[in-house]
PDB file of C-alpha atoms in Angstrom:
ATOM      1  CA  UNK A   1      54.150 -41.461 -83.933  1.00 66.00           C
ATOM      2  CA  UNK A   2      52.431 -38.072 -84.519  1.00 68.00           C
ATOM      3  CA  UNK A   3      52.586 -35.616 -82.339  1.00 73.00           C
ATOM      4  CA  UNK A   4      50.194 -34.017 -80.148  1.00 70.00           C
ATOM      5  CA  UNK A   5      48.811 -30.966 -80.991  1.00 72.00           C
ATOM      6  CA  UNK A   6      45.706 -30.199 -78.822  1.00 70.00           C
ATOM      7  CA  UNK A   7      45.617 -27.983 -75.975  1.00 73.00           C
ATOM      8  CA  UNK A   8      45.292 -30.421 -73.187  1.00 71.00           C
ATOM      9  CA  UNK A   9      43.237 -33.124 -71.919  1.00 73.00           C
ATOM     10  CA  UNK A  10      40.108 -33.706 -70.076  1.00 74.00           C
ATOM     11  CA  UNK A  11      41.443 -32.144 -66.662  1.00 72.00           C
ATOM     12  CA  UNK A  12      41.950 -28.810 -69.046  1.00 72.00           C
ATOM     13  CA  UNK A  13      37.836 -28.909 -69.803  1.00 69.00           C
ATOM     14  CA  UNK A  14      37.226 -29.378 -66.559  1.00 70.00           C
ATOM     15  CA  UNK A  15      39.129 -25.718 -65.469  1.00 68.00           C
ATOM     16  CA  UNK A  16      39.558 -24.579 -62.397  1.00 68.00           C
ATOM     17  CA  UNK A  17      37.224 -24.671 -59.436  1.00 63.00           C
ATOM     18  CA  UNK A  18      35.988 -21.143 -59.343  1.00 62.00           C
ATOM     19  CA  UNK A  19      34.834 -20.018 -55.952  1.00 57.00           C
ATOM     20  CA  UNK A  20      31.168 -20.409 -56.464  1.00 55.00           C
ATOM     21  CA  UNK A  21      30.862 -20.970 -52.736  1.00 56.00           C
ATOM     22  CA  UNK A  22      31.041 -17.647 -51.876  1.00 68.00           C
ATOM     23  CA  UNK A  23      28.349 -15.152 -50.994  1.00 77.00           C
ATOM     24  CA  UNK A  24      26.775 -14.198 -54.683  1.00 83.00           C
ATOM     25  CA  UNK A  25      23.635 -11.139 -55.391  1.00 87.00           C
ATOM     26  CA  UNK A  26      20.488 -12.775 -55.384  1.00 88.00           C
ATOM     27  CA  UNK A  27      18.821 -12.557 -58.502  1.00 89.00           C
ATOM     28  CA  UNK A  28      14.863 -11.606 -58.836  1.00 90.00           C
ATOM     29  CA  UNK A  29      12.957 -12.390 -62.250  1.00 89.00           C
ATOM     30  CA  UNK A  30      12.290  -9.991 -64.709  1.00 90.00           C
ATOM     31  CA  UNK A  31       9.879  -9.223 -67.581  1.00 93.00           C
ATOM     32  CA  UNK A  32       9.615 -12.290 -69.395  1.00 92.00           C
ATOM     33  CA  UNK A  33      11.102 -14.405 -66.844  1.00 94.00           C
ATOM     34  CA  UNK A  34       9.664 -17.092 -64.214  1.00 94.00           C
ATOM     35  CA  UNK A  35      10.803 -19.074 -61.351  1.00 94.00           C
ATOM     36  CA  UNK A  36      10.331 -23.388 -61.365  1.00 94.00           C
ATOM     37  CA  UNK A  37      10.984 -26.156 -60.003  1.00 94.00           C
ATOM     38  CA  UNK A  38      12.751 -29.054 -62.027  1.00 94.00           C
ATOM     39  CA  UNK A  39      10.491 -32.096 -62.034  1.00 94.00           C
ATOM     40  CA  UNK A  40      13.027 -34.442 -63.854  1.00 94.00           C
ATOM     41  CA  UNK A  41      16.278 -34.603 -66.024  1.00 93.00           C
ATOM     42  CA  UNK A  42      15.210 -35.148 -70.316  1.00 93.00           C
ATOM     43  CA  UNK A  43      19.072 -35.827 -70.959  1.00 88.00           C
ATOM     44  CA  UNK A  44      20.328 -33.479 -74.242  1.00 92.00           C
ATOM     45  CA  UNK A  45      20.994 -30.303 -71.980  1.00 92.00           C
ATOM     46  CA  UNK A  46      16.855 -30.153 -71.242  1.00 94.00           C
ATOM     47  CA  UNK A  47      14.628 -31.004 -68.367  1.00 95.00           C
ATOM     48  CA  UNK A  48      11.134 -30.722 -67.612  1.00 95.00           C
ATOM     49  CA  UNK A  49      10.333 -27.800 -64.884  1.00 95.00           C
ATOM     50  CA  UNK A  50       7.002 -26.468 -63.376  1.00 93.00           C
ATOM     51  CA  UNK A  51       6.852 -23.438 -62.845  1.00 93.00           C
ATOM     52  CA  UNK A  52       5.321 -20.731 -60.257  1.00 92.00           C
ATOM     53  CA  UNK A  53       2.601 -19.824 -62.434  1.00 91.00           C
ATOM     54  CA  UNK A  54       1.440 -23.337 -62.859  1.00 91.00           C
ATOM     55  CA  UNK A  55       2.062 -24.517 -66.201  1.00 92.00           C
ATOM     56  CA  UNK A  56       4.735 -27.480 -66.993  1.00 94.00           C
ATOM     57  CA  UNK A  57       7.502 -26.564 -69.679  1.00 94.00           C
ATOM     58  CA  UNK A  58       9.817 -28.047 -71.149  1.00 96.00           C
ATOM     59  CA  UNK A  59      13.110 -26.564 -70.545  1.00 95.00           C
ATOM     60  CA  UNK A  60      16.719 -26.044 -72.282  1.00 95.00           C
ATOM     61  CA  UNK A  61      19.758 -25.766 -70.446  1.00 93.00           C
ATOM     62  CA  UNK A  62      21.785 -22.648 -71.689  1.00 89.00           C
ATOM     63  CA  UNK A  63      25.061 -23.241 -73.314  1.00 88.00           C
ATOM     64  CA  UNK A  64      27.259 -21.292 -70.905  1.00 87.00           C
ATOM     65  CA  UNK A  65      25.917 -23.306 -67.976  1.00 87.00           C
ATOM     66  CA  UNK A  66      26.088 -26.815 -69.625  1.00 84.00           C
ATOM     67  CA  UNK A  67      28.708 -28.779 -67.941  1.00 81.00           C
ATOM     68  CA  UNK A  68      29.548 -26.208 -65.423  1.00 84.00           C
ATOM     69  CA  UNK A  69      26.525 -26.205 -63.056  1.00 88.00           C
ATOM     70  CA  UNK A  70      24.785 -29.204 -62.526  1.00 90.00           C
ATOM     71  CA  UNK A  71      21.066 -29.241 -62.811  1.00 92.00           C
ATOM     72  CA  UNK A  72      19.052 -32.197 -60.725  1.00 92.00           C
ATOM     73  CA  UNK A  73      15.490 -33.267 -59.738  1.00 92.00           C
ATOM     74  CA  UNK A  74      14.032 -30.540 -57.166  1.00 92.00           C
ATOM     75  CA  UNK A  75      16.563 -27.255 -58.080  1.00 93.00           C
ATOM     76  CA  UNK A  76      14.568 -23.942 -58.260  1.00 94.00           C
ATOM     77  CA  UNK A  77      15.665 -21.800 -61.395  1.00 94.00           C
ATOM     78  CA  UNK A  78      15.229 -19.137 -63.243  1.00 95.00           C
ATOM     79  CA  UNK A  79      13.663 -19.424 -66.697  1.00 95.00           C
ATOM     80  CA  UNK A  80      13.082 -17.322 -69.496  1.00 95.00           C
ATOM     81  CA  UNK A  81       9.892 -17.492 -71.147  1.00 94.00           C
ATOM     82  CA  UNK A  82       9.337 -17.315 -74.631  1.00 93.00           C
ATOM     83  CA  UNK A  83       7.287 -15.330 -76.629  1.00 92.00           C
ATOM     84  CA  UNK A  84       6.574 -17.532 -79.410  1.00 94.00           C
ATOM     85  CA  UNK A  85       6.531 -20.835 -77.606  1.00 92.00           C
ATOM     86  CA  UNK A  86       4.661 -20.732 -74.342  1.00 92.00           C
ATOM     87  CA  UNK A  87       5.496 -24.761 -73.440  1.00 93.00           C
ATOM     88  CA  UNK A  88       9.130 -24.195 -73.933  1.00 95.00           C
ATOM     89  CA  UNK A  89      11.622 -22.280 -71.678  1.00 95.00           C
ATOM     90  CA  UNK A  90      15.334 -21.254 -71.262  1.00 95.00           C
ATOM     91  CA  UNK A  91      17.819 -22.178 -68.231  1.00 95.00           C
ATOM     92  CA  UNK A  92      18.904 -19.022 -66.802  1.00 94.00           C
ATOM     93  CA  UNK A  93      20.022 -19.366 -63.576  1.00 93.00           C
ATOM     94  CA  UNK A  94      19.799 -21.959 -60.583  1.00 94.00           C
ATOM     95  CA  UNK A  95      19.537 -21.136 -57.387  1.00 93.00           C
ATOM     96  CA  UNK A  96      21.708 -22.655 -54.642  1.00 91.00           C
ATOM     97  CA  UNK A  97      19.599 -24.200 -51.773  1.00 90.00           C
ATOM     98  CA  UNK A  98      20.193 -21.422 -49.504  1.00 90.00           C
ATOM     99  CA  UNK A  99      19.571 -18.643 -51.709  1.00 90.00           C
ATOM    100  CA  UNK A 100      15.884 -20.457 -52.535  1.00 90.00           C
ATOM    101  CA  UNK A 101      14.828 -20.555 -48.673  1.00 90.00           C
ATOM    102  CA  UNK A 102      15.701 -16.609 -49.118  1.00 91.00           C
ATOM    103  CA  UNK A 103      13.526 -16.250 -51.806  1.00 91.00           C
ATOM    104  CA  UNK A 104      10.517 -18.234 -49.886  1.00 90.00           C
ATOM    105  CA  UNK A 105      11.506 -15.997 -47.443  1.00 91.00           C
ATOM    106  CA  UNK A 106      11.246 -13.044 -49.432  1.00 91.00           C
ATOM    107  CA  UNK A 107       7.822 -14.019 -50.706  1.00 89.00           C
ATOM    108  CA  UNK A 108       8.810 -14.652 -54.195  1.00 89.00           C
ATOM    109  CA  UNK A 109       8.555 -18.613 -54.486  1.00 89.00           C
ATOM    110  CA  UNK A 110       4.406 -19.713 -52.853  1.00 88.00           C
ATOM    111  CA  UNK A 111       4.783 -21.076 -49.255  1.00 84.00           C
ATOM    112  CA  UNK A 112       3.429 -24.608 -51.122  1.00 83.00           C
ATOM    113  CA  UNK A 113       6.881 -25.598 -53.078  1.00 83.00           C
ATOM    114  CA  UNK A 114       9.056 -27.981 -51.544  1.00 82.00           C
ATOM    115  CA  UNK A 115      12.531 -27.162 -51.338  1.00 77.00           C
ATOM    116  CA  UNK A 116      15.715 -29.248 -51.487  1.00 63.00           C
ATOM    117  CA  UNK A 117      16.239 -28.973 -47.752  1.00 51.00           C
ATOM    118  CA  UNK A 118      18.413 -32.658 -47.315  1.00 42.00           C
ATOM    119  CA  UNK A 119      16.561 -35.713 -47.398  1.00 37.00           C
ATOM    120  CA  UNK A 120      12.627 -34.851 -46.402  1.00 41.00           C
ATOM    121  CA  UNK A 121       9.807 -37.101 -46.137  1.00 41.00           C
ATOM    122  CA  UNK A 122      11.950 -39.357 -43.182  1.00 39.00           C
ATOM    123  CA  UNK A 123      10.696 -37.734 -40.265  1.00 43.00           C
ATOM    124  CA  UNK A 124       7.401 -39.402 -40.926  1.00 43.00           C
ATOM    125  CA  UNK A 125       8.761 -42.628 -41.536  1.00 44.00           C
ATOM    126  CA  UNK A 126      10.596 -42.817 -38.275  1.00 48.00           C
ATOM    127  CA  UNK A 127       7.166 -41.931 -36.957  1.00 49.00           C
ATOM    128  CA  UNK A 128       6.439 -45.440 -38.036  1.00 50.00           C
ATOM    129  CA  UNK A 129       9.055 -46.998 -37.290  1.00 51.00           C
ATOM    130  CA  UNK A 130       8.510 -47.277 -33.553  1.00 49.00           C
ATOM    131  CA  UNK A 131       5.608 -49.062 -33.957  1.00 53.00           C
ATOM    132  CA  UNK A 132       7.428 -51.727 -35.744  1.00 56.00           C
ATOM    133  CA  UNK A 133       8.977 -52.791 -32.564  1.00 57.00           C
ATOM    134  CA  UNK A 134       7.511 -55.487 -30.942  1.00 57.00           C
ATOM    135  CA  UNK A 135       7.626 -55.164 -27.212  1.00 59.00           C
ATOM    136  CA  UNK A 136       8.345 -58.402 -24.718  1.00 55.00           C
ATOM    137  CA  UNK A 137       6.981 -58.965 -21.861  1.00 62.00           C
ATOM    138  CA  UNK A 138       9.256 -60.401 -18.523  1.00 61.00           C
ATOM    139  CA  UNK A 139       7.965 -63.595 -18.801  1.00 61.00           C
ATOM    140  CA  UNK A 140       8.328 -63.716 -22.823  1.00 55.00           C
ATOM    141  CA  UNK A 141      12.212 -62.869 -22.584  1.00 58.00           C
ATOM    142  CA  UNK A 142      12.269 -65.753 -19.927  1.00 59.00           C
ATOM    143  CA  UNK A 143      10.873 -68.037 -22.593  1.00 59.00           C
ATOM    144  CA  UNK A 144      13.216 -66.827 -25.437  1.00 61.00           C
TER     145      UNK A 144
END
């Protein structure tokens, strides 16, 4: 039987959870740089994002964050524009929920964008819901 000679298994790729909980610098854009929403997941480390200044791009998840942070439907990021493509862009950062409400805060995302804030759109369904209810009368619940 041969021996191994690799340097681990998949638990090894994985690494170590480093403590990206805690408190990190927010990061503003720069020259050449724009913030955007994803609007879905391509698959092949690329996703489809609008961003802030209203055009749709296509967008490529940077190497050093492929695998590590995990990119979904909704996310604000930071992309870098290109110079010689204007429809394509580069991954360069993603925001964490709470440090995106401090940038709406700040004034730097429009007051229009819709943030990952839990599950939205239910309060208006439960609205609804109550009307669903069909309400008895005494003398129907006698019948019943």
């Amino acid at each position: 039987m041969p021996k191994n000679k690799g340097k681990g298994g998949k638990n090894r790729k994985r690494g170590k959870n480093e403590a990206d909980d805690e408190k990190r610098e927010l990061v503003f854009k720069e020259d050449g740089q724009e913030y955007a929403q994803v609007l879905r997941m391509l698959g092949n480390g690329r996703c489809e994002a609008m961003c802030i200044d209203g055009s749709k791009r296509l967008c490529h998840i940077r190497g050093k964050m492929h695998k590590k942070v995990w990119i979904a439907a909704g996310d604000i990021i930071l992309v870098g524009l290109r110079e010689y493509q204007d429809d394509k862009a580069d991954v360069i950062f993603k925001y964490m929920p709470d440090e995106a409400r401090l940038l709406k805060a700040y004034g730097e995302l429009p007051e229009n964008i819709r943030l990952n804030e839990g599950i939205g759109g239910l309060d208006e369904e439960d609205e609804g819901a109550a009307d669903d209810y069909i309400e008895f009368e005494d003398e129907d619940i006698d019948k019943i």
